[in-house]
Short mmCIF file of C-alpha atoms in Angstrom, two decimals:
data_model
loop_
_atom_site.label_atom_id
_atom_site.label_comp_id
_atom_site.label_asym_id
_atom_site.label_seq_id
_atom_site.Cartn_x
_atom_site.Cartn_y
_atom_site.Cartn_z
CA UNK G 269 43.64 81.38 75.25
CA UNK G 270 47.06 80.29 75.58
CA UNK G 271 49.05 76.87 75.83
CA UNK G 272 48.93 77.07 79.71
CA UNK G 273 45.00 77.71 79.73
CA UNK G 274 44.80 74.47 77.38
CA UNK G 275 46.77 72.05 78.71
CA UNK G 276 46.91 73.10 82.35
CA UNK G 277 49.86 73.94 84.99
CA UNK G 278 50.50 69.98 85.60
CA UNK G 279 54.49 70.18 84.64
CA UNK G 280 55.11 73.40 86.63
CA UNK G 281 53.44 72.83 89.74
CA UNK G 282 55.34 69.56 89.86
CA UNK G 283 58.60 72.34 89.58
CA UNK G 284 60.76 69.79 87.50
CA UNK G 285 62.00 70.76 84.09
CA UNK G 286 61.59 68.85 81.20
CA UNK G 287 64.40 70.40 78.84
CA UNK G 288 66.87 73.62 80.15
CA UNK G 289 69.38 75.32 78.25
CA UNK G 290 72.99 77.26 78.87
CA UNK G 291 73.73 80.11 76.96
CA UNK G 292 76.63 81.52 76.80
CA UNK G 293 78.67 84.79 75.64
CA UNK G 294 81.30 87.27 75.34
CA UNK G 295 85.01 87.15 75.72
CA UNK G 296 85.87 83.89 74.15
CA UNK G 297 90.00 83.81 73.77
CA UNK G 298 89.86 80.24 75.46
CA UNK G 299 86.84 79.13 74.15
CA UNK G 300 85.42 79.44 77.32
CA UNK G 301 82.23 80.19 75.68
CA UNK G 302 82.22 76.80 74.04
CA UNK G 303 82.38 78.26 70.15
CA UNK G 304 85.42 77.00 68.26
CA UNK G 305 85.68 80.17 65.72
CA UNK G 306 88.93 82.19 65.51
CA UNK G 307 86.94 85.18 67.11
CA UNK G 308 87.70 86.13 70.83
CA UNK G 309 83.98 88.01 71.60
CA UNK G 310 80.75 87.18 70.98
CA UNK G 311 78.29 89.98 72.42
CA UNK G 312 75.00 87.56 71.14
CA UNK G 313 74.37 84.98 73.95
CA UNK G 314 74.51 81.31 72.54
CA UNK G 315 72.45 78.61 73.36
CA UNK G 316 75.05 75.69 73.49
CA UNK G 317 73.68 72.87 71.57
CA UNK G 318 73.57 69.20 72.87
CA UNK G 319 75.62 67.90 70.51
CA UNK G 320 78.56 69.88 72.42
CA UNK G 321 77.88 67.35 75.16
CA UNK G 322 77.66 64.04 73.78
CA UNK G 323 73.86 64.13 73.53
CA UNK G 324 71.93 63.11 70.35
CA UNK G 325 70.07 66.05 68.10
CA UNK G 326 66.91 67.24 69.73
CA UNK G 327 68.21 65.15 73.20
CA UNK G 328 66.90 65.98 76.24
CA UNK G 329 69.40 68.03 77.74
CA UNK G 330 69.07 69.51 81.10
CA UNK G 331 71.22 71.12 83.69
CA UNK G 332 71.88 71.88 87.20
CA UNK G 333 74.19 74.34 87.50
CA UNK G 334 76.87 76.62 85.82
CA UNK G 335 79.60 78.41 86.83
CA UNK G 336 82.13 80.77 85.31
CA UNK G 337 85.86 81.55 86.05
CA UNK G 338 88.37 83.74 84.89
CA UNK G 339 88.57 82.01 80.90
CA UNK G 340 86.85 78.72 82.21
CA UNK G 341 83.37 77.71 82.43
CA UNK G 342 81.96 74.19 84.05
CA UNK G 343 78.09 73.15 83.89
CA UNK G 344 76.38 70.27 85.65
CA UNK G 345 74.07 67.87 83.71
CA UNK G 346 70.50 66.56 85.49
CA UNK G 347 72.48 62.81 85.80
CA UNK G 348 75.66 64.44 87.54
CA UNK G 349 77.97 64.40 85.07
CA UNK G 350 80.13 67.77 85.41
CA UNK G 351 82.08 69.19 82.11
CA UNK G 352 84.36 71.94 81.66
CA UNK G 353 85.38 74.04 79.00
CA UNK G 354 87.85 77.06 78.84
CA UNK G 355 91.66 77.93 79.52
CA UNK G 356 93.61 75.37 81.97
CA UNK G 357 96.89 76.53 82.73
CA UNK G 358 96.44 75.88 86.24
CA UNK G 359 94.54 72.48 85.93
CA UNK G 360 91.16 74.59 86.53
CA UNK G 361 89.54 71.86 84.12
CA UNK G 362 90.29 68.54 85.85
CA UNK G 363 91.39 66.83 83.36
CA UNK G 364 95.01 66.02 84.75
CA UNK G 365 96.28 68.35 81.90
CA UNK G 366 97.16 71.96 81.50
CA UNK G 367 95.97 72.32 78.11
CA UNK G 368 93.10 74.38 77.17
CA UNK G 369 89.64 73.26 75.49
CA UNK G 370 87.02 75.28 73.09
CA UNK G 371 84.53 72.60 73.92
CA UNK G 372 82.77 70.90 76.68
CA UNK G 373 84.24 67.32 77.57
CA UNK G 374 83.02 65.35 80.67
CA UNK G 375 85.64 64.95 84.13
CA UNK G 376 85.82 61.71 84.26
CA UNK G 377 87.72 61.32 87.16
CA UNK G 378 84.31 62.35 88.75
CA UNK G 379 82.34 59.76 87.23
CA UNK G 380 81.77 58.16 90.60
CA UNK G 381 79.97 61.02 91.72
CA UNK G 382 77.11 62.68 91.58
CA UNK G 383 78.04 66.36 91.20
CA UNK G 384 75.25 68.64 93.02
CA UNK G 385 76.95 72.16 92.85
CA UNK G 386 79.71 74.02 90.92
CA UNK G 387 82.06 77.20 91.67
CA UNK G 388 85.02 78.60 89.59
CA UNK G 389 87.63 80.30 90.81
CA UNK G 390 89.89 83.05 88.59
CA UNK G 391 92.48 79.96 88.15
CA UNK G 392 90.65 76.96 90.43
CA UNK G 393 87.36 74.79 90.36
CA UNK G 394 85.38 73.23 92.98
CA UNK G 395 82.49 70.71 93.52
CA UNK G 396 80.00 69.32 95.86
CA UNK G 397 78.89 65.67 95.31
CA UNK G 398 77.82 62.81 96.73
CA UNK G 399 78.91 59.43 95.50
CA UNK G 400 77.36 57.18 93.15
CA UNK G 401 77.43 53.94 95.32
CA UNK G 402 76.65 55.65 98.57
CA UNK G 403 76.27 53.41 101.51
CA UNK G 404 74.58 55.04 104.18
CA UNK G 405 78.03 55.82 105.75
CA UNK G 406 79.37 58.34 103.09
CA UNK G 407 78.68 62.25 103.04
CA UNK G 408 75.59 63.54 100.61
CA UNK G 409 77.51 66.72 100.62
CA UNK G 410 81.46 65.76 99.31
CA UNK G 411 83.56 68.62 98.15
CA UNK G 412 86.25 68.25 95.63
CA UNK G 413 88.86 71.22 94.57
CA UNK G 414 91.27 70.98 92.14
CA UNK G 415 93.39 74.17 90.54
CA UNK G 416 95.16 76.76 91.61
CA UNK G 417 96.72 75.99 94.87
CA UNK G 418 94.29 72.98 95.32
CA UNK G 419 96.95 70.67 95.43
CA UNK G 420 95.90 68.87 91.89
CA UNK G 421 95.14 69.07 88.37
CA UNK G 422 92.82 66.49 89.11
CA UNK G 423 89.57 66.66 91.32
CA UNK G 424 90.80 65.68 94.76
CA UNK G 425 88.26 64.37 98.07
CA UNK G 426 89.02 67.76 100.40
CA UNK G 427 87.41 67.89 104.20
CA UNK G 428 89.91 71.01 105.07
CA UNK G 429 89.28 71.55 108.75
CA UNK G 430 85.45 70.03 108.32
CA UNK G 431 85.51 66.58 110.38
CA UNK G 432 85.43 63.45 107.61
CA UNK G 433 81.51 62.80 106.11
CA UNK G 434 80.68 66.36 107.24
CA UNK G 435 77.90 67.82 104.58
CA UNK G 436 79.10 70.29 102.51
CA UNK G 437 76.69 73.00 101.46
CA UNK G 438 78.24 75.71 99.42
CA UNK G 439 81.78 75.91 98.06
CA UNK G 440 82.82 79.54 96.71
CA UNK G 441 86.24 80.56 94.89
CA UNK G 442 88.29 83.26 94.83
CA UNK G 443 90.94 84.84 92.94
CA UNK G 444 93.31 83.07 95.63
CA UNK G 445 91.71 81.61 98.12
CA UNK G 446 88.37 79.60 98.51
CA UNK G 447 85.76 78.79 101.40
CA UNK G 448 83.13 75.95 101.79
CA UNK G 449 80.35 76.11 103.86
CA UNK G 450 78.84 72.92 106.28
CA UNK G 451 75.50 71.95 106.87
CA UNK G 452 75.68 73.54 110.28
CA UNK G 453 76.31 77.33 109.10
CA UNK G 454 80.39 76.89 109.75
CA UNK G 455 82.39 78.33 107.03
CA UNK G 456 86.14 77.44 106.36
CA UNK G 457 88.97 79.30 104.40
CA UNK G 458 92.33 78.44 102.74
CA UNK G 459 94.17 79.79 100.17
CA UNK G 460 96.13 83.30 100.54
CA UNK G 461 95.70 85.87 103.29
CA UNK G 462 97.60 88.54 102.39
CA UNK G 463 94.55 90.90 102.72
CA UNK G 464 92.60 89.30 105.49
CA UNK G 465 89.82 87.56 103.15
CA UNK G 466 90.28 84.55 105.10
CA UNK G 467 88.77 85.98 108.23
CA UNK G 468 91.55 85.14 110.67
CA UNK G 469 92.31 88.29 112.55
CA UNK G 470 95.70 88.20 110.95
CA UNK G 471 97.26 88.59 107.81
CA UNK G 472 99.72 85.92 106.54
CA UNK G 473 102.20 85.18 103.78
CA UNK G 474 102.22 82.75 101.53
CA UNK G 475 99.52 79.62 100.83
CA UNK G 476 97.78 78.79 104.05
CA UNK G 477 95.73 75.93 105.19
CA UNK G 478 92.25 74.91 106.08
CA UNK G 479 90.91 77.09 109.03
CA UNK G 480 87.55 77.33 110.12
CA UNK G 481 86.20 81.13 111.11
CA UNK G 482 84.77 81.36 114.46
CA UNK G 483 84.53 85.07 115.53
CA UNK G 484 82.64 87.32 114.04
CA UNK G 485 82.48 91.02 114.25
CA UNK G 486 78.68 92.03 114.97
CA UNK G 487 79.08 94.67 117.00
CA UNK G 488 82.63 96.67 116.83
CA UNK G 489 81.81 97.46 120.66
CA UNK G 490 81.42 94.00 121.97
CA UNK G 491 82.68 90.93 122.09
CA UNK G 492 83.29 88.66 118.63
CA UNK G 493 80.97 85.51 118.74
CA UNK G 494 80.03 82.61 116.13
CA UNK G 495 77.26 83.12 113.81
CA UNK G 496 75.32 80.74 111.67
CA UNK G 497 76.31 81.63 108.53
CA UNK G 498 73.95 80.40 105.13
CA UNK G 499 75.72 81.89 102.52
CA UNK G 500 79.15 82.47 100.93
CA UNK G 501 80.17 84.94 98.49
CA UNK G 502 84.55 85.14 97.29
CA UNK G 503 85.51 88.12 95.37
CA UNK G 504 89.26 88.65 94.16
CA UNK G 505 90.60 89.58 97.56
CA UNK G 506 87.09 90.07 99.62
CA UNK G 507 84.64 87.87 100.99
CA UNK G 508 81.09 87.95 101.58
CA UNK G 509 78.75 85.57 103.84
CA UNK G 510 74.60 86.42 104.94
CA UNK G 511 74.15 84.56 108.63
CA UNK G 512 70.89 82.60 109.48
CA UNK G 513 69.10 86.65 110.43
CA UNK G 514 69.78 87.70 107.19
CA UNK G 515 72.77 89.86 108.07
CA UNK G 516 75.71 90.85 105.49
CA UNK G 517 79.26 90.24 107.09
CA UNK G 518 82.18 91.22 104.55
CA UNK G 519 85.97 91.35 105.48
CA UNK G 520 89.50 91.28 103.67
CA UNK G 521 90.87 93.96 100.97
CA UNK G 522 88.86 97.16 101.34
CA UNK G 523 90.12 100.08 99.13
CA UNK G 524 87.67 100.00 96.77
CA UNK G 525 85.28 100.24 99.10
CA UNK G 526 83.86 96.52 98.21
CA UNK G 527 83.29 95.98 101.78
CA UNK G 528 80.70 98.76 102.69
CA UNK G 529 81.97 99.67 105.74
CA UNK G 530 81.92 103.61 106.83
CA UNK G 531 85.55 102.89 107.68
CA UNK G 532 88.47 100.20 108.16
CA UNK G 533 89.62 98.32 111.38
CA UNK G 534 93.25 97.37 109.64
CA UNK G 535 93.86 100.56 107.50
CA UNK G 536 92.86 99.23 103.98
CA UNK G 537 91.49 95.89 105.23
CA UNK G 538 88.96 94.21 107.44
CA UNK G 539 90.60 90.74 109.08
CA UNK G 540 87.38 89.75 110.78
CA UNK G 541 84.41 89.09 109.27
CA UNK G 542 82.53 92.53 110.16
CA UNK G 543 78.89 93.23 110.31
CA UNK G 544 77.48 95.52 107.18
CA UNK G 545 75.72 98.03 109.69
CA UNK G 546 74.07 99.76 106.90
CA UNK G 547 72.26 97.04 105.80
CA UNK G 548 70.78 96.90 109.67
CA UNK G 549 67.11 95.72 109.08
CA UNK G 550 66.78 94.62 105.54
CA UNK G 551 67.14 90.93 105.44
CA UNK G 552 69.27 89.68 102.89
CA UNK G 553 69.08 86.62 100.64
CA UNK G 554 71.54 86.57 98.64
CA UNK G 555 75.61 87.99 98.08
CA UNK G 556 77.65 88.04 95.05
CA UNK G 557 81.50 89.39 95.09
CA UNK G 558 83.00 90.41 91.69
CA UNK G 559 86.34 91.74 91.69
CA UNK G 560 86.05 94.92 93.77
CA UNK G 561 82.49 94.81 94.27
CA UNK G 562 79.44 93.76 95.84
CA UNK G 563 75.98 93.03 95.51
CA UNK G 564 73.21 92.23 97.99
CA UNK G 565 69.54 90.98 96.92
CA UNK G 566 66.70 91.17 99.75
CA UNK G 567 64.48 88.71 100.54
CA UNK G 568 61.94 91.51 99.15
CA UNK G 569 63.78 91.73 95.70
CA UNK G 570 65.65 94.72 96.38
CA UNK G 571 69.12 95.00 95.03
CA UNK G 572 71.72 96.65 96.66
CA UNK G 573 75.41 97.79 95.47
CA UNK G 574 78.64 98.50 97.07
CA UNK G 575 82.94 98.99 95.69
CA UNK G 576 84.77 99.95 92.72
CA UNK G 577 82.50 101.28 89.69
CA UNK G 578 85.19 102.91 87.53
CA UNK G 579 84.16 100.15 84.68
CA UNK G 580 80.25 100.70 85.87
CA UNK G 581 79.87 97.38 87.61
CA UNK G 582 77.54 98.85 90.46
CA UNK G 583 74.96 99.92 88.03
CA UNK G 584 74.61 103.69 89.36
CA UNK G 585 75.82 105.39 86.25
CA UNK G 586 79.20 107.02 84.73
CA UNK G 587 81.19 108.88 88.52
CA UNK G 588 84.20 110.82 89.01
CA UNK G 589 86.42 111.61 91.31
CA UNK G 590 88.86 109.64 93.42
CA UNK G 591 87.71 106.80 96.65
CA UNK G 592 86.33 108.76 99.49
CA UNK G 593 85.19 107.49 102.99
CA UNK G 594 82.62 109.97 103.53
CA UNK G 595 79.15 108.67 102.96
CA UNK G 596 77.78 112.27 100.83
CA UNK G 597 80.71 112.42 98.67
CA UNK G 598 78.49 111.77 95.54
CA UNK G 599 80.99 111.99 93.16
CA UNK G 600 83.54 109.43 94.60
CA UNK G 601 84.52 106.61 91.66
CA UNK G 602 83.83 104.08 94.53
CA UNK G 603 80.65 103.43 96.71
CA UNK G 604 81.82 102.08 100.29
CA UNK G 605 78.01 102.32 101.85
CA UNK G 606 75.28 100.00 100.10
CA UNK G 607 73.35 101.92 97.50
CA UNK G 608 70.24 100.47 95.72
CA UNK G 609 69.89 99.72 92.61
CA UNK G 610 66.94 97.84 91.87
CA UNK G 611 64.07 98.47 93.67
CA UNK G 612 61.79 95.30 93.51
CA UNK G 613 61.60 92.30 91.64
CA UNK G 614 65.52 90.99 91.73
CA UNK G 615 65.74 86.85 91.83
CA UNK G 616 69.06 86.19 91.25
CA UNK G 617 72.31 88.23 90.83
CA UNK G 618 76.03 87.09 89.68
CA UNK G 619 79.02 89.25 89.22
CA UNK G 620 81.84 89.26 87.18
CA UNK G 621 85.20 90.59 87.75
CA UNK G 622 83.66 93.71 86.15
CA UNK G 623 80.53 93.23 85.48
CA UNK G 624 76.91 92.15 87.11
CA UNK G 625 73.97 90.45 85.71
CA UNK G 626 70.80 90.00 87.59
CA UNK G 627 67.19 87.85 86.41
CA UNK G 628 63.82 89.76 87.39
CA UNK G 629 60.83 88.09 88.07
CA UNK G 630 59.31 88.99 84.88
CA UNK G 631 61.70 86.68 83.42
CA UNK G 632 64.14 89.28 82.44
CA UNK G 633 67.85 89.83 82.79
CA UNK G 634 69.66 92.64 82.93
CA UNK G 635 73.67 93.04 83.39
CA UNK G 636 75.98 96.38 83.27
CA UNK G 637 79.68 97.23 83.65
CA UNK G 638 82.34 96.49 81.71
CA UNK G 639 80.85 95.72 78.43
CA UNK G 640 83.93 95.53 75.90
CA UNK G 641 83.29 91.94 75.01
CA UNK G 642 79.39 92.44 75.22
CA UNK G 643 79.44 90.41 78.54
CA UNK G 644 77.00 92.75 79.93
CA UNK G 645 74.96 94.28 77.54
CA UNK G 646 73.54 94.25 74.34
CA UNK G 647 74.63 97.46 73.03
CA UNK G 648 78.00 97.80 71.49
CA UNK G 649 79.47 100.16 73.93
CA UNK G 650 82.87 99.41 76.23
CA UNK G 651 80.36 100.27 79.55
CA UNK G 652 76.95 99.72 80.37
CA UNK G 653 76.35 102.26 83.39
CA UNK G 654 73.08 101.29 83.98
CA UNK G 655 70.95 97.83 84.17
CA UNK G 656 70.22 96.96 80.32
CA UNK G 657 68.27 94.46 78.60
CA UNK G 658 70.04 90.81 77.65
CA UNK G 659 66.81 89.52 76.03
CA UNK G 660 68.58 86.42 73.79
CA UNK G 661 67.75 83.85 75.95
CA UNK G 662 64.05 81.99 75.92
CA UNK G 663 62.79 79.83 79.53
CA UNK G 664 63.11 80.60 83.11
CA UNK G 665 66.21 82.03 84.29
CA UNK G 666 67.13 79.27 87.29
CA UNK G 667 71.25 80.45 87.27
CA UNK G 668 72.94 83.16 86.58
CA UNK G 669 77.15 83.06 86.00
CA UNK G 670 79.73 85.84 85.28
CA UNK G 671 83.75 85.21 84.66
CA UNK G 672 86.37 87.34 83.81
CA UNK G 673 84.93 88.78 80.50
CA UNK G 674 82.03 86.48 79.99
CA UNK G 675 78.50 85.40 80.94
CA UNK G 676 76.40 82.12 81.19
CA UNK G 677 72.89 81.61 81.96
CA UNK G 678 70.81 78.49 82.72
CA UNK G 679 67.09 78.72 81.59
CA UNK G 680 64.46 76.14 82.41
CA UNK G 681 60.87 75.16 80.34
CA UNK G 682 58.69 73.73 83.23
CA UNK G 683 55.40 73.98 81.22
CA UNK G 684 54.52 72.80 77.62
CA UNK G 685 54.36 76.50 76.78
CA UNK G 686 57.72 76.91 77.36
CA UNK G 687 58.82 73.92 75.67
CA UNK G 688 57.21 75.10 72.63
CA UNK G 689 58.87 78.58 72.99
CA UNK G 690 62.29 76.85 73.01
CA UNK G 691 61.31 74.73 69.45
CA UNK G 692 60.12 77.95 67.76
CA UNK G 693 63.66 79.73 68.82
CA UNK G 694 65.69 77.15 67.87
CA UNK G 695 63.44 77.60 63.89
CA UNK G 696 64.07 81.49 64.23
CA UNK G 697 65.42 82.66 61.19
CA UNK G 698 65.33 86.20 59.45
CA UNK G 699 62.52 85.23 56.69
CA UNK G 700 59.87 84.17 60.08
CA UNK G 701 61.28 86.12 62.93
CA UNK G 702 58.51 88.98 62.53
CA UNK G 703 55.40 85.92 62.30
CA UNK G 704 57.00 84.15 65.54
CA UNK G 705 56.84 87.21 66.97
CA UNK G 706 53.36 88.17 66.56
CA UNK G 707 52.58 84.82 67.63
CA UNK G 708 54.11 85.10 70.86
CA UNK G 709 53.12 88.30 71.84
CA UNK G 710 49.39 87.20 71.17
CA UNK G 711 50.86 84.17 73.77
CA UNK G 712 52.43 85.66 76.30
CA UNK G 713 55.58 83.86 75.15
CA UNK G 714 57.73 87.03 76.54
CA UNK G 715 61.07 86.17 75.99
CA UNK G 716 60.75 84.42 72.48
CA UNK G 717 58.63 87.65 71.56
CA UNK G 718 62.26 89.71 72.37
CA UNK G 719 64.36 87.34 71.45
CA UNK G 720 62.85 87.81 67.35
CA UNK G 721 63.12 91.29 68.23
CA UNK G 722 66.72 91.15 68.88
CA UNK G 723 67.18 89.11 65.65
CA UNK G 724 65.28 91.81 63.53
CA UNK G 725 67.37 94.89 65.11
CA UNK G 726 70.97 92.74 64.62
CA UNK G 727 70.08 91.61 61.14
CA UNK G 728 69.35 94.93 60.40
CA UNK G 729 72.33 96.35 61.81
CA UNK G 730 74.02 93.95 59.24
CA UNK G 731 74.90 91.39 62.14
CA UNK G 732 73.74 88.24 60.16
CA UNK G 733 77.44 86.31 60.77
CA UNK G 734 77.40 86.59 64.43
CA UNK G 735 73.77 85.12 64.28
CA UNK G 736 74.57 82.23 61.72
CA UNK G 737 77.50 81.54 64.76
CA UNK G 738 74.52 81.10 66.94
CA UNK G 739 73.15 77.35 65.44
CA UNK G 740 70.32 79.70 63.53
CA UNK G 741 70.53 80.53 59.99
CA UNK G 742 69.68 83.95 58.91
CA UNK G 743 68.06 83.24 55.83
CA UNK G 744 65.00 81.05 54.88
CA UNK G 745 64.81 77.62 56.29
#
């Protein structure tokens, strides 16, 4: 009999967590993986202590969300707060500087807020919040940008072409240019447009306002209309949205074949949001954009991949061969038609500029791709062709995050099960790793069970340094 059987489901039907962790890991040469050492990788993900945030020893630290850019990470804590850690040449971390950080610190020119959401950009951060003294007159849904060609080092109050007080329900960034979504499925753009990706019909130089989209490409035959759109995806130089029927529209650069069209409308680019007619019939979820690729998850957990795999970001295994349009041409580096990946079980999915992670519903997550910083894999190789096991991390996997060269993951203990598993980790050391083990196997305590694996394999690999880095000590306690 386990803990669950003993003390009951009470805290997880109620679907609230009582502690949650970020880990975090990989390319660190800002310290956007919040560890101060000289090194710039850590391939062992890191469970960021609360201390890093102001919050006593053994405080109960929870999160929201957590994003990752380029070299800059920002997490939101359960009371609002939003900090940000990471390189900041461009003002990405809103704290009216330029100057980088190696560890957390709150934005205190948000203070006033509550922050609900968070997205980073390559060079650019933005937020959805609703303020702290709300008067029945003021948007729940408030977005704030600051960054690269945000106008600001500092978080600044941004409506775009949205009317004032209109609720803001997603905010995604790009490489250059960002988009926000409203309440009402209407989806804005600014930023650059020299490949299309803000879904204009045009193409323009330099930095361009806020504009909101209203034609979309459904059918190439017929007419553009508006469509309800529910979800936003920005790659580098491609976007991504899923409308209210579950279909995948994608438009701006297309030569990687990130856009899974069978061909292009504007010789390398799409400047219309177009219809994914390949995906006719599955109902999609969720989309992710990494640099010049794309993922899909179904609302049946399927997971579907599309663009550039040279670094082995769609998961489908080592290819040669140059970019071909033609749909058999199995040995093309790049993938311009949907292919799946994952069969079943997919919850969430993030990608990186080169790499992709994805949680399962047994509580697992997997990444692959470019893997020279250990971003996406455990194994010490410079690609991870196909989905491998990241099995560091102990609770529920509620967010998944991928930058430029690193990876961040929000877990969740809804049950006192869980909260035990995250105790027991945080004791892990190389003298009890193979007793917590057993116990949690005989428990059904999953991920703690492969997280002392892990330990055993790396200490035995002589990996005890990177470990100690980790908060846990690799000899007796």
């Amino acid at each position: 009999m386990d803990i669950d059987e003993i003390m009951g489901e009470t805290s997880r039907s109620m679907n609230l967590p009582t502690k949650s962790a970020i880990y975090a890991w990989g390319y660190n040469q800002s310290g956007q993986t919040a560890r101060n050492g000289k090194e710039r990788l850590w391939r062992i993900p890191k469970q960021l202590s609360p201390e890093l945030f102001g919050c006593p020893a053994g405080g109960n630290a929870r999160w929201l969300d957590i994003a990752c850019g380029r070299e800059h990470t920002a997490a939101v804590a359960s009371d609002g707060s939003l900090f940000t850690w990471g390189a900041n040449e461009f003002g990405q971390l809103g704290d009216g500087t330029e100057e980088g950080r190696k560890f957390p610190k709150k934005v205190k020119q948000l203070e006033t807020e509550f922050v609900r959401s968070i997205s980073c950009g390559a060079h650019c951060t933005a937020a959805i919040a609703e303020s702290r003294e709300n008067d029945g007159n003021m948007s729940v849904g408030r977005l704030w940008v600051w960054g690269q060609n945000q106008g600001s080092n500092c978080p600044r109050l941004f409506w775009g072409a949205f009317a004032a007080n209109t609720v803001v329900q997603q905010v995604s960034c790009g490489a250059a240019h960002a988009m926000a979504l409203s309440e009402d499925g209407l989806l804005q753009a600014w930023g650059y447009n020299e490949y299309g990706q803000l879904g204009r019909g045009i193409t323009c130089e330099g930095l361009q306002g806020a504009c909101i989209i209203n034609a979309y490409a459904k059918f190439l035959e017929e007419a553009h209309e508006l469509v309800k759109i529910t979800h936003v995806s920005c790659g580098e130089y491609h976007s991504a949205a899923i409308s209210e029927n579950g279909e995948v529209y994608t438009w701006g650069l297309g030569t990687m074949g990130q856009l899974g069209h069978t061909s292009l409308q504007s010789g390398d680019k799409e400047l219309l949001p177009r219809r994914v007619v390949a995906l006719d019939g599955i109902f999609v979820k969720d989309v992710a954009c990494g640099g010049v690729h794309t993922c899909a998850v179904t609302e049946k957990g399927a997971l579907y991949a599309w663009g550039g795999g040279q670094a082995g970001q769609l998961g489908l295994g080592p290819q040669k061969g140059s970019f071909s349009f033609i749909p058999s041409d199995s040995e093309s580096f790049l993938k311009n038609l949907p292919a799946l990946v994952v069969p079943t079980g997919v919850q969430l999915v993030a990608c990186g500029h080169s790499h992709t992670l994805v949680s399962l519903k047994d509580g697992r997550i997997h990444g692959w791709g470019y893997n020279s910083y250990g971003q996406a894999a455990n194994e010490k190789s410079t690609y991870a062709w196909y989905p491998s096991p990241v099995d560091w991390c102990v609770g529920e996997v509620r967010k998944l995050a991928a930058g430029g060269g690193h990876s961040a993951v929000l877990t969740d203990a809804c049950s006192l099960k869980e909260l035990c598993e995250f105790r027991l980790a945080d004791s892990v050391n190389q003298s009890n790793a193979s007793e917590i083990e057993e116990v949690a196997l005989r428990t059904g305590a999953d991920g703690l069970a492969r997280l002392c694996g892990r330990l055993r394999e790396h200490l035995l690999d002589g990996g005890d340094s990177d470990y100690e880095s980790n908060g846990i000590k690799s000899g007796t306690s």
